[in-house]
Amino acid sequence: MTNGQFFEKLNIPLNEQQRKAVIADNGSVLVLAVPGSGKTTVLVARLGYLILCRGVLPEDILTMTYTVSAAGDMRERFRNLFGSELADKMEFRTINGVCVKIIMYFEKLTGRKAFDLITDEKTSTALLSKIYNECTREYPDELSIKELKKLIAYCKNMLLSEEEIKEFDRYDLPFSTIYNKYKEALHEQKLMDYDDQLVYAYTILTGYKEVLDHFQNKYKYICVDEAQDTSKIQHMITQKLAGKHQNLFMVGDEDQSIYGFRAAYPEAMLEFENNYKNASVLLMEKNYRSCRSIVDSADKFIKNNKLRHDKNMVSTRPLGGMICEINIKSPREQYKYIFNSVKDSPEQTAVLYRNNESAIPLIDLLEKNGVQYNLNNTETAFFSNRIVRDITNIIKFCSDTKNADLFMLVYSKINLYVSKEIAEYACFFAKINNCSIVEALLCNDKLPKFCIQKIKNLKASIRHIITGKPKDAIKIICEDMGYADYIKLSPIKSKKLEILNMIAEDEPDILHFLERINKLEQIIKAKKPCGAPLTLSTIHSAKGLEYDNVYLLDIYDGVFPEKISVSNTNDLKEYEEERRIFYVGITRAKNALNIFSIKNNPSVFIDELLQRDDRRKKSKGGSTLSVGNNKPIPTQTFAAFSEKLATDKKIKHKTFGEGIIKEKSGDIITVEFANGNVKKLSLKFLCNNDLITLI
């Protein structure tokens, strides 16, 4: 079949760049496809072209994409264009699906049985929870386990060394220890997870030439979709498989690489011409989705990134449509504005956000007013977050001051300055005397005067919390009880408090507030698609989708982007990914893009999108961006700070008071404080936050 006959049979209008990609000659080809440019159509057409025009056997082609559902969709699109007979001979797989074949072939070849694959999340969750508890003496919440799994997967996909893994250790989380114990436990139980599957397959391809030869000869042509979402080790496996014939066709866009937390490795696209012989890079720059004003602004915005190929996105649509900047006074007004705009609108509208928690106040508002909506992601980690649990547990204790379980969960977080032994004795005393635990503490004549005063203050705070408004209760917990001081010592983001305050504003008392928190969690867990024109989604979940109208939530410095630092390459990569996430959000909009400018909450991203002067400030160290929660550089360097501290030195901690250093090991010091509490603290964290001084 000639090229002309093929395109006539295909019956799909392709532009010049798309046609060029479809008929690219033998060799490795990277196609950079901007949003809305028809990349999947081109990839499927390319597969048909190889078979019908180049005489390639369908069995010789491997097509890999990111998810099982995407692989199934691509097979169906191929089937619709070229028929079932060819489609049934084709292999459409995820990279893990390919790794399964590699491992099974290796087992057959050598007689070695691979470890069993963990297919039930509950197994790995239970194992990690047990190890977490052993290492921290605390029970992890749902979010902690989720973050641990992400970080473990990242380490495996990036093939990090022991030293690189240790860099993830924090003062409150010995990650490298947890990671190694998890690996050991899997090995002892002869188990592997999906990321181990990748590592094992790559090890086989690297160490066993017979296996590598088999798969290189089997897959003479390899096509990869969503290349920007592919991890480092997945790219390495692909490079091994394509190493002999060099017939690799890779489609993606590094500007849309937004899965860094899953170890997505867009650097492989930047290094493509160095990694493959006779490689070529083609562009697909026409956006068929969005109106010209959105496309032009998005194109100029993403060009602020440096780690990318140069390309120019253009719209095929007329100039119509708009980007609307909505000026409001507070984050809460975003939700009221959206509610009033969409409650009766028939247009396909999406509300997009960086983090799931941003949607909770809007869900609360929509549910109370009976407005139908779809929820793309039923993530409920917010409700098991430490801050949310702490606030609700403190309120519950205020309602039940004899509850020992609740008191033991919160006493160390509300500045009582009592030891665990004293707290446990107070619970015991309260039980045998049938009194509140607060009264039991006041009966302890061995407590110092400042502790007695703290407990009296707690008693007054409890009374105000029980009788007052929920929003006032949260303020009392944070300011009067000192919970805000506890938060400052942890890596937890304060956005949780802001959301709790929004929910609390509409509740008459603390019992209704607690009920509403529980109700919202159940609503989100049970939410099913309903066909409504309104969709709520994270930007990550909306990738690949499009909507007539888009609202972007919480676009302000300190939340999105969370922080900005250009002091080193890693910081630059993280910040540029934040910019890419925003870019993906922008390019979901077909006709209208709505962004909120919040008074006293500046946004560098909105400034860049609307081409206003950015807020760059020059410093002696170079160019930096002043944003949100960035902390100042400490007045003392870590090395100098560390040298001053030694065993038996007396220090004063801003929160815990005076204490004596009992042990120093690397970055960790063990301190015994005046109230009897013994804590292990990170010197780097103490230094960076100016938390202690020598006495």
XYZ file of C-alpha atoms in Angstrom:
695
model
C 0.000 0.000 0.000
C 1.341 3.444 -0.923
C 1.391 6.343 1.514
C -1.360 8.078 -0.430
C -3.563 4.981 -0.372
C -2.923 4.568 3.331
C -4.019 8.094 4.255
C -7.053 7.749 2.008
C -7.989 4.497 3.786
C -7.314 6.074 7.165
C -9.899 8.772 6.398
C -8.609 11.026 9.179
C -7.435 14.546 8.283
C -3.847 14.920 9.479
C -1.763 18.077 9.333
C 1.737 18.160 7.883
C 3.489 17.597 11.235
C 1.221 14.655 12.074
C 1.772 13.006 8.680
C 5.526 13.437 9.030
C 5.409 11.641 12.381
C 3.310 8.775 11.002
C 5.684 8.015 8.114
C 9.006 8.698 9.890
C 11.756 6.416 8.508
C 13.470 3.589 10.342
C 15.343 4.645 13.424
C 14.475 6.171 16.762
C 11.910 8.957 16.662
C 10.726 11.196 19.485
C 7.492 13.052 18.772
C 6.868 16.032 21.039
C 3.103 16.584 21.059
C 1.639 19.693 22.702
C -1.719 19.438 24.541
C -4.681 18.733 22.281
C -2.504 17.884 19.256
C -3.868 14.376 18.576
C -0.884 12.341 19.752
C -2.811 9.087 20.306
C -4.355 9.354 16.834
C -0.871 9.732 15.354
C 0.544 6.812 17.332
C -2.292 4.487 16.277
C -1.949 5.644 12.659
C 1.782 4.969 12.882
C 1.106 1.367 13.925
C -1.174 0.848 10.922
C 1.369 2.482 8.626
C 4.135 0.121 9.760
C 1.976 -2.921 8.982
C 0.182 -1.828 5.799
C 2.880 0.282 4.114
C 6.141 -1.071 5.492
C 5.232 -4.759 5.697
C 6.059 -5.069 9.402
C 4.440 -8.073 11.063
C 1.990 -7.019 13.817
C 3.610 -9.624 16.103
C 6.922 -7.736 15.815
C 5.488 -4.533 17.314
C 5.253 -3.737 21.018
C 3.177 -0.727 22.087
C 3.589 0.445 25.664
C 1.538 3.005 27.518
C 1.078 4.206 31.068
C -1.965 2.339 32.401
C -3.894 -0.854 31.703
C -6.985 1.158 30.756
C -4.952 3.331 28.342
C -3.535 0.191 26.708
C -7.067 -1.185 26.305
C -8.335 2.095 24.841
C -5.488 2.186 22.350
C -6.189 -1.377 21.219
C -9.833 -0.439 20.616
C -8.870 2.661 18.650
C -6.551 0.522 16.519
C -9.299 -2.079 16.067
C -11.794 0.584 14.940
C -9.374 1.870 12.302
C -7.692 -1.302 11.071
C -9.920 -4.203 12.083
C -9.965 -7.004 14.659
C -7.728 -9.391 12.704
C -4.710 -7.104 13.025
C -5.654 -5.786 16.473
C -5.731 -9.304 17.942
C -2.149 -9.907 16.816
C -0.842 -6.690 18.364
C 0.642 -6.290 21.836
C -0.589 -3.272 23.802
C 0.909 -3.411 27.285
C 2.023 -1.408 30.278
C 5.720 -1.551 31.057
C 4.907 -3.784 34.053
C 3.029 -6.106 31.714
C 6.182 -6.408 29.599
C 8.230 -7.052 32.732
C 5.929 -9.950 33.646
C 6.745 -11.564 30.282
C 10.489 -11.031 30.828
C 10.358 -12.593 34.302
C 8.242 -15.555 33.146
C 10.633 -16.243 30.264
C 13.568 -16.078 32.670
C 11.850 -18.538 35.027
C 11.259 -20.966 32.168
C 14.816 -20.576 30.916
C 16.610 -21.011 34.259
C 14.115 -22.885 36.436
C 14.337 -20.138 39.066
C 11.073 -19.142 40.691
C 10.570 -15.394 41.077
C 9.144 -13.961 44.285
C 5.351 -13.648 44.443
C 3.919 -10.294 43.412
C 1.940 -8.309 45.997
C -1.365 -7.566 44.293
C -3.343 -6.579 47.394
C -2.569 -3.112 48.777
C -3.611 -4.296 52.244
C -0.579 -6.591 52.406
C 1.983 -3.843 51.828
C 0.002 -1.410 54.015
C -0.017 -3.810 56.967
C 3.691 -4.528 56.549
C 4.643 -0.850 56.305
C 2.420 0.091 59.247
C 4.141 -2.494 61.436
C 7.619 -1.285 60.411
C 6.611 2.379 60.831
C 5.431 1.666 64.373
C 8.638 -0.201 65.213
C 10.794 2.682 63.975
C 8.835 5.666 65.306
C 6.779 4.245 68.197
C 3.756 5.856 66.534
C 0.874 4.476 64.501
C 0.796 5.891 60.966
C -2.278 7.512 59.480
C -3.545 6.779 55.970
C -1.695 9.746 54.489
C 1.631 8.756 56.099
C 1.434 5.271 54.581
C 0.463 6.705 51.213
C 3.440 9.084 51.264
C 5.759 6.274 52.364
C 4.647 4.100 49.451
C 5.213 6.955 47.021
C 8.699 7.580 48.351
C 9.646 3.890 48.318
C 8.422 3.605 44.723
C 10.392 6.727 43.827
C 13.614 5.296 45.264
C 13.221 2.035 43.353
C 12.236 3.651 40.059
C 15.126 6.099 40.250
C 17.563 3.339 41.334
C 18.805 5.522 44.186
C 21.882 4.583 46.203
C 21.911 4.055 49.970
C 23.395 7.517 50.466
C 20.749 9.141 48.264
C 17.988 7.341 50.160
C 19.348 8.629 53.470
C 18.771 12.177 52.254
C 15.034 11.587 52.762
C 15.501 11.080 56.505
C 13.759 13.707 58.640
C 13.923 14.485 62.325
C 10.574 12.704 62.791
C 10.901 9.981 60.139
C 13.886 7.617 59.750
C 12.898 6.837 56.164
C 16.064 4.976 55.168
C 15.607 2.587 58.113
C 11.958 1.984 57.213
C 12.915 1.487 53.565
C 15.604 -1.099 54.349
C 13.405 -2.968 56.816
C 10.626 -3.078 54.214
C 13.006 -4.507 51.613
C 14.272 -7.092 54.096
C 10.728 -8.096 55.083
C 9.713 -8.563 51.451
C 12.810 -10.665 50.811
C 12.200 -12.844 53.875
C 8.611 -13.482 52.784
C 9.665 -14.051 49.143
C 7.491 -11.158 47.964
C 7.990 -8.281 45.570
C 5.933 -5.203 44.758
C 5.291 -3.682 41.329
C 8.410 -1.535 41.533
C 10.570 -4.532 42.444
C 9.134 -6.152 39.332
C 10.676 -3.382 37.220
C 14.040 -3.633 38.979
C 14.080 -7.427 38.645
C 13.228 -7.343 34.927
C 15.933 -4.762 34.280
C 18.445 -6.867 36.234
C 17.534 -9.879 34.084
C 17.934 -7.949 30.820
C 21.287 -6.598 32.021
C 22.690 -9.870 33.332
C 21.316 -12.509 30.966
C 22.135 -11.964 27.278
C 19.959 -14.861 26.153
C 16.880 -13.207 27.640
C 17.802 -9.824 26.182
C 18.383 -11.342 22.720
C 15.015 -13.109 22.858
C 13.027 -9.941 23.529
C 15.082 -7.743 21.208
C 14.372 -10.181 18.385
C 10.716 -10.513 19.387
C 10.032 -6.759 19.455
C 11.670 -5.287 16.363
C 9.525 -2.155 16.597
C 8.644 -0.452 19.864
C 6.146 2.376 20.330
C 5.818 4.250 23.633
C 2.946 6.558 24.549
C 2.965 9.110 27.404
C 6.767 9.080 27.451
C 6.822 12.044 29.826
C 5.188 9.908 32.549
C 7.697 7.056 32.204
C 10.108 6.538 35.099
C 13.878 6.337 34.873
C 14.049 2.542 35.168
C 11.195 2.172 32.654
C 13.161 4.269 30.174
C 16.207 2.083 30.877
C 14.195 -1.085 30.180
C 12.867 0.456 26.949
C 16.390 1.398 25.906
C 17.529 -2.202 26.468
C 14.668 -3.639 24.430
C 15.221 -1.195 21.546
C 18.991 -1.492 21.655
C 19.415 -3.900 18.751
C 17.082 -2.566 16.060
C 16.794 1.051 17.253
C 13.243 1.200 15.877
C 11.740 3.199 18.727
C 8.808 5.559 18.270
C 8.207 7.590 21.421
C 5.401 10.118 21.866
C 5.101 12.574 24.715
C 5.710 16.100 25.929
C 8.111 17.016 28.707
C 5.984 20.125 29.310
C 3.224 17.792 30.536
C 5.402 15.686 32.833
C 3.627 16.041 36.196
C 4.317 12.755 37.968
C 7.667 13.460 39.585
C 6.408 11.876 42.818
C 6.082 8.620 40.828
C 9.626 9.057 39.480
C 8.563 10.283 36.030
C 11.801 11.056 34.213
C 11.324 13.707 31.489
C 15.114 14.065 31.329
C 15.098 10.958 29.101
C 13.269 12.978 26.455
C 15.843 15.748 26.685
C 18.625 13.158 26.315
C 16.883 11.199 23.535
C 19.258 12.118 20.716
C 22.256 11.135 22.849
C 20.766 7.793 23.924
C 19.722 6.484 20.492
C 21.614 6.240 17.202
C 20.359 8.274 14.237
C 17.618 9.675 16.424
C 15.292 12.442 15.297
C 12.939 14.735 17.213
C 9.674 15.781 15.543
C 7.149 18.365 16.700
C 3.356 18.399 16.800
C 2.570 21.981 17.783
C -1.058 22.509 16.719
C -3.592 22.525 19.556
C -7.086 21.544 18.369
C -8.670 21.889 21.823
C -8.403 25.379 23.251
C -9.235 28.834 21.958
C -6.367 31.027 20.807
C -6.192 33.309 23.849
C -5.702 30.315 26.180
C -3.180 28.609 23.884
C -1.106 31.770 23.342
C -0.937 32.526 27.071
C -0.174 28.912 27.992
C 2.618 28.743 25.411
C 4.290 31.891 26.728
C 3.836 30.676 30.303
C 5.525 27.283 29.845
C 8.453 28.892 28.053
C 9.547 30.183 31.468
C 10.771 26.622 32.068
C 14.372 25.967 31.049
C 14.486 22.148 31.121
C 12.550 21.575 27.899
C 12.713 21.366 24.117
C 11.931 24.548 22.238
C 8.479 24.418 20.625
C 5.684 26.825 19.776
C 2.117 25.766 20.519
C -0.478 27.359 18.244
C -4.261 27.101 18.226
C -6.283 26.015 15.200
C -9.328 27.760 16.662
C -10.433 31.395 16.291
C -9.392 34.078 18.771
C -12.603 33.700 20.862
C -12.721 32.477 24.439
C -11.076 34.102 27.393
C -8.913 33.954 30.485
C -10.819 35.578 33.334
C -8.994 36.785 36.449
C -11.474 37.000 39.329
C -10.432 39.291 42.173
C -11.603 38.155 45.601
C -10.751 38.974 49.218
C -10.232 35.507 50.686
C -9.851 31.841 49.608
C -13.361 31.134 50.930
C -14.868 33.434 48.292
C -13.625 31.081 45.544
C -16.207 28.519 46.562
C -19.107 30.975 46.782
C -18.242 32.404 43.364
C -18.050 28.969 41.736
C -21.281 27.855 43.390
C -23.190 30.880 42.096
C -21.677 30.455 38.610
C -22.270 26.732 38.075
C -25.364 25.786 40.090
C -27.687 26.225 37.088
C -25.177 26.028 34.227
C -25.575 23.302 31.560
C -22.015 23.756 30.227
C -19.329 21.152 30.848
C -17.339 22.769 33.652
C -14.376 21.527 35.680
C -13.029 22.844 38.955
C -9.373 21.821 39.075
C -6.899 21.959 41.952
C -3.392 20.882 42.904
C -4.366 19.012 46.088
C -7.534 17.042 46.858
C -8.174 18.945 50.071
C -8.806 22.165 48.124
C -12.161 20.762 46.985
C -13.549 19.933 50.430
C -15.137 23.337 51.219
C -16.720 23.340 47.757
C -18.044 19.801 48.238
C -19.502 20.956 51.567
C -21.248 23.888 49.862
C -22.545 21.860 46.900
C -23.874 19.082 49.109
C -25.712 21.472 51.438
C -27.415 23.070 48.452
C -28.192 19.895 46.503
C -26.059 20.708 43.444
C -25.057 17.607 41.458
C -21.393 17.096 40.521
C -18.886 14.419 39.526
C -15.817 13.773 41.640
C -12.851 12.408 39.697
C -10.914 11.248 42.730
C -12.348 9.882 45.994
C -9.241 10.662 48.033
C -10.044 10.983 51.765
C -6.548 11.309 53.230
C -7.437 14.790 54.526
C -9.676 13.280 57.196
C -6.959 10.984 58.519
C -4.315 13.706 58.391
C -2.569 14.344 61.687
C -3.788 17.945 62.023
C -7.402 17.029 61.339
C -7.243 14.103 63.745
C -5.556 16.207 66.415
C -8.094 19.033 66.210
C -11.059 16.646 66.294
C -9.497 14.570 69.107
C -8.883 17.688 71.206
C -12.498 18.779 70.682
C -13.728 15.283 71.575
C -11.639 15.336 74.763
C -13.108 18.706 75.691
C -16.533 17.059 75.451
C -15.399 14.028 77.465
C -12.637 15.020 79.884
C -12.631 11.582 81.548
C -11.588 9.847 78.332
C -8.047 8.570 78.963
C -7.517 7.323 75.404
C -8.210 10.755 73.956
C -6.084 12.529 76.555
C -3.067 10.328 75.850
C -3.404 11.169 72.149
C -3.384 14.942 72.673
C -1.647 15.879 75.959
C 1.804 16.285 74.370
C 0.439 18.607 71.659
C -1.204 21.284 73.807
C 1.749 22.672 75.781
C 0.969 21.087 79.153
C 4.653 20.233 79.708
C 3.868 17.028 81.591
C 5.675 13.747 81.087
C 4.058 10.580 79.846
C 4.290 9.084 83.350
C 2.428 12.050 84.877
C -0.193 11.926 82.122
C -0.769 8.191 82.665
C -1.010 8.639 86.445
C -3.571 11.434 85.967
C -5.693 9.074 83.848
C -5.450 6.418 86.557
C -6.278 8.922 89.340
C -9.257 10.268 87.390
C -10.651 6.782 86.898
C -10.502 5.699 90.534
C -11.825 9.072 91.765
C -14.414 9.493 89.018
C -13.209 12.968 88.123
C -11.949 14.678 84.992
C -8.332 14.150 83.969
C -7.783 17.907 84.187
C -8.881 17.868 87.846
C -6.637 14.865 88.439
C -3.653 16.807 87.100
C -4.450 19.724 89.403
C -4.413 17.313 92.345
C -0.763 16.448 91.650
C 1.151 18.578 94.187
C 4.500 17.604 92.656
C 3.960 19.610 89.486
C 5.833 22.928 89.191
C 3.835 26.174 89.337
C 4.105 26.895 85.620
C 2.574 23.475 84.856
C -0.285 24.112 87.272
C -1.008 27.399 85.526
C -0.955 25.665 82.111
C -3.512 23.130 83.380
C -5.741 25.878 84.790
C -5.578 27.629 81.430
C -6.538 24.344 79.778
C -9.568 24.060 82.049
C -10.745 27.534 81.012
C -10.107 26.760 77.339
C -12.190 23.590 77.544
C -15.109 25.564 78.943
C -14.933 28.089 76.088
C -14.639 25.340 73.459
C -17.700 23.499 74.749
C -19.910 26.605 74.816
C -18.510 28.567 71.856
C -18.609 28.468 68.080
C -16.543 25.807 66.248
C -14.350 28.414 64.523
C -13.561 29.985 67.898
C -12.764 26.512 69.242
C -10.119 25.969 66.538
C -8.584 29.362 67.357
C -8.458 28.519 71.078
C -6.830 25.143 70.355
C -4.165 26.727 68.158
C -3.410 29.875 70.122
C -4.407 29.353 73.767
C -3.626 25.648 73.986
C -0.439 26.051 71.945
C -1.236 23.595 69.162
C 0.133 26.110 66.643
C 3.553 25.728 68.289
C 3.354 21.969 67.793
C 2.569 22.394 64.089
C 5.621 24.617 63.605
C 7.838 21.697 64.642
C 6.367 19.337 62.069
C 6.396 19.251 58.257
C 2.583 19.341 58.175
C 1.036 22.038 55.976
C -1.218 24.605 57.675
C -3.755 24.589 54.768
C -5.575 21.885 56.747
C -6.452 24.414 59.439
C -7.768 26.847 56.850
C -10.105 24.197 55.463
C -11.286 23.173 58.932
C -12.075 26.824 59.634
C -14.150 27.063 56.448
C -16.185 24.007 57.423
C -16.545 25.285 60.989
C -17.960 28.670 59.913
C -21.354 27.222 58.975
C -21.789 24.890 61.960
C -23.662 26.059 65.087
C -21.631 24.116 67.688
C -18.746 21.693 68.060
C -20.915 18.568 67.978
C -22.399 19.577 64.628
C -18.891 20.404 63.430
C -17.613 16.922 64.320
C -20.656 15.347 62.685
C -20.071 17.379 59.516
C -16.433 16.260 59.294
C -17.533 12.623 59.502
C -20.368 13.193 57.039
C -18.084 14.803 54.445
C -15.682 11.874 54.634
C -18.518 9.425 54.016
C -19.889 11.546 51.144
C -16.529 11.608 49.370
C -15.940 7.877 49.877
C -19.364 6.980 48.489
C -19.446 9.505 45.618
C -20.368 7.969 42.260
C -20.441 9.546 38.758
C -23.820 11.118 38.085
C -23.535 12.617 34.607
C -23.713 16.194 35.901
C -22.065 18.934 33.810
C -19.886 19.924 36.788
C -16.707 17.941 37.573
C -14.321 18.364 40.503
C -10.840 16.967 39.910
C -7.180 17.275 40.719
C -5.125 18.471 37.776
C -3.352 15.106 37.775
C -6.655 13.223 37.390
C -7.817 15.627 34.659
C -4.739 15.050 32.488
C -5.842 14.044 29.001
C -9.364 15.424 29.517
C -10.963 18.647 28.331
C -13.828 20.888 29.447
C -15.686 23.917 28.058
C -14.991 25.951 31.191
C -12.299 25.505 33.820
C -11.894 27.086 37.261
C -8.494 26.764 38.944
C -8.551 26.745 42.761
C -5.964 27.888 45.303
C -3.476 29.421 42.898
C -1.357 31.429 45.288
C 2.194 31.282 46.512
C 2.743 28.866 49.371
C -0.047 26.538 48.207
C 0.392 26.272 44.439
C 3.274 26.581 43.917
C 3.977 25.339 47.417
C 7.437 26.863 47.454
C 9.983 28.289 45.094
C 13.715 27.955 45.302
C 16.274 28.062 42.532
C 19.320 27.518 44.707
C 20.216 24.160 43.095
C 19.309 21.848 40.227
C 16.923 19.671 42.251
C 14.989 22.700 43.474
C 14.751 23.983 39.917
C 13.404 20.625 38.693
C 10.756 20.560 41.425
C 9.682 24.120 40.730
C 9.508 23.567 36.986
C 7.276 20.552 37.589
C 4.945 22.808 39.589
C 4.836 25.121 36.589
C 4.068 22.132 34.318
C 1.170 21.073 36.574
C -0.286 24.568 36.275
C 0.250 24.423 32.502
C -1.658 21.122 32.286
C -4.489 22.697 34.280
C -4.637 25.702 31.925
C -4.745 23.544 28.814
C -7.765 21.508 29.979
C -9.938 24.548 29.135
C -11.510 24.733 25.687
C -13.382 28.041 25.844
C -12.958 29.758 29.210
C -10.327 29.672 31.924
C -11.138 31.260 35.294
C -8.456 31.978 37.895
C -8.887 33.642 41.283
C -6.573 36.429 42.425
C -6.826 36.519 46.199
C -6.095 39.767 48.016
C -2.854 39.617 50.037
C -2.104 36.193 48.502
C 0.232 36.937 45.567
C 0.689 34.414 42.776
C 3.809 34.209 40.659
C 2.030 31.790 38.295
C -0.862 34.156 37.618
C 1.627 36.982 37.063
C 3.503 34.852 34.530
C 0.337 33.653 32.780
C -1.027 37.177 32.410
C 2.466 38.460 31.551
C 2.703 40.891 34.417
C 6.033 41.807 35.951
C 7.177 38.931 38.136
C 8.363 39.426 41.678
C 11.960 38.439 41.244
C 14.348 39.834 43.799
C 18.061 40.001 43.419
C 20.334 38.831 46.185
C 24.048 38.350 46.487
C 23.604 34.618 45.921
C 21.890 35.163 42.559
C 18.293 35.280 41.407
C 15.637 34.010 43.794
C 11.871 34.131 44.007
C 10.298 35.225 47.259
C 7.257 33.043 47.843
C 4.871 31.885 50.543
C 6.417 29.869 53.325
C 10.059 30.088 52.273
C 12.198 30.337 55.397
C 15.100 32.769 55.667
C 18.617 31.439 55.458
C 19.729 30.734 59.048
C 22.200 33.125 60.528
C 24.555 30.300 61.403
C 25.754 27.527 59.081
C 24.930 23.958 60.011
C 28.588 22.931 60.372
C 29.367 25.756 62.790
C 26.137 25.114 64.674
C 26.867 21.389 65.035
C 30.380 21.960 66.359
C 29.040 23.978 69.290
C 26.830 21.144 70.516
C 28.187 18.256 72.554
C 27.067 15.783 75.209
C 26.077 17.411 78.533
C 25.694 20.837 76.913
C 22.684 22.797 78.162
C 20.330 24.168 75.529
C 17.048 26.054 75.388
C 14.410 24.963 72.887
C 11.820 27.543 71.786
C 8.966 25.145 72.535
C 10.228 22.471 74.910
C 12.237 24.776 77.162
C 15.583 23.999 78.820
C 17.286 20.653 78.482
C 20.586 18.751 78.461
C 22.075 16.949 75.452
C 22.463 13.298 76.461
C 23.700 11.905 73.165
C 24.833 13.142 69.774
C 24.958 10.875 66.719
C 25.480 12.513 63.344
C 22.529 14.785 62.676
C 20.518 13.531 65.683
C 20.781 14.736 69.284
C 18.979 13.189 72.250
C 17.827 15.823 74.742
C 16.367 15.393 78.228
C 14.154 18.375 79.045
C 13.336 19.824 82.467
C 9.882 18.225 82.510
C 11.416 14.772 82.107
C 10.615 14.342 78.415
C 13.404 12.830 76.308
C 13.344 13.697 72.601
C 15.462 12.888 69.554
C 15.868 15.988 67.387
C 17.443 16.754 64.024
C 20.261 19.307 64.169
C 19.601 20.402 60.592
C 15.960 21.045 61.365
C 16.853 22.919 64.567
C 19.434 25.000 62.725
C 17.267 25.840 59.725
C 14.429 26.952 61.990
C 16.530 28.642 64.726
C 14.790 26.571 67.396
C 17.512 26.179 70.037
C 20.247 28.221 71.668
C 23.116 27.255 73.936
C 22.847 28.264 77.578
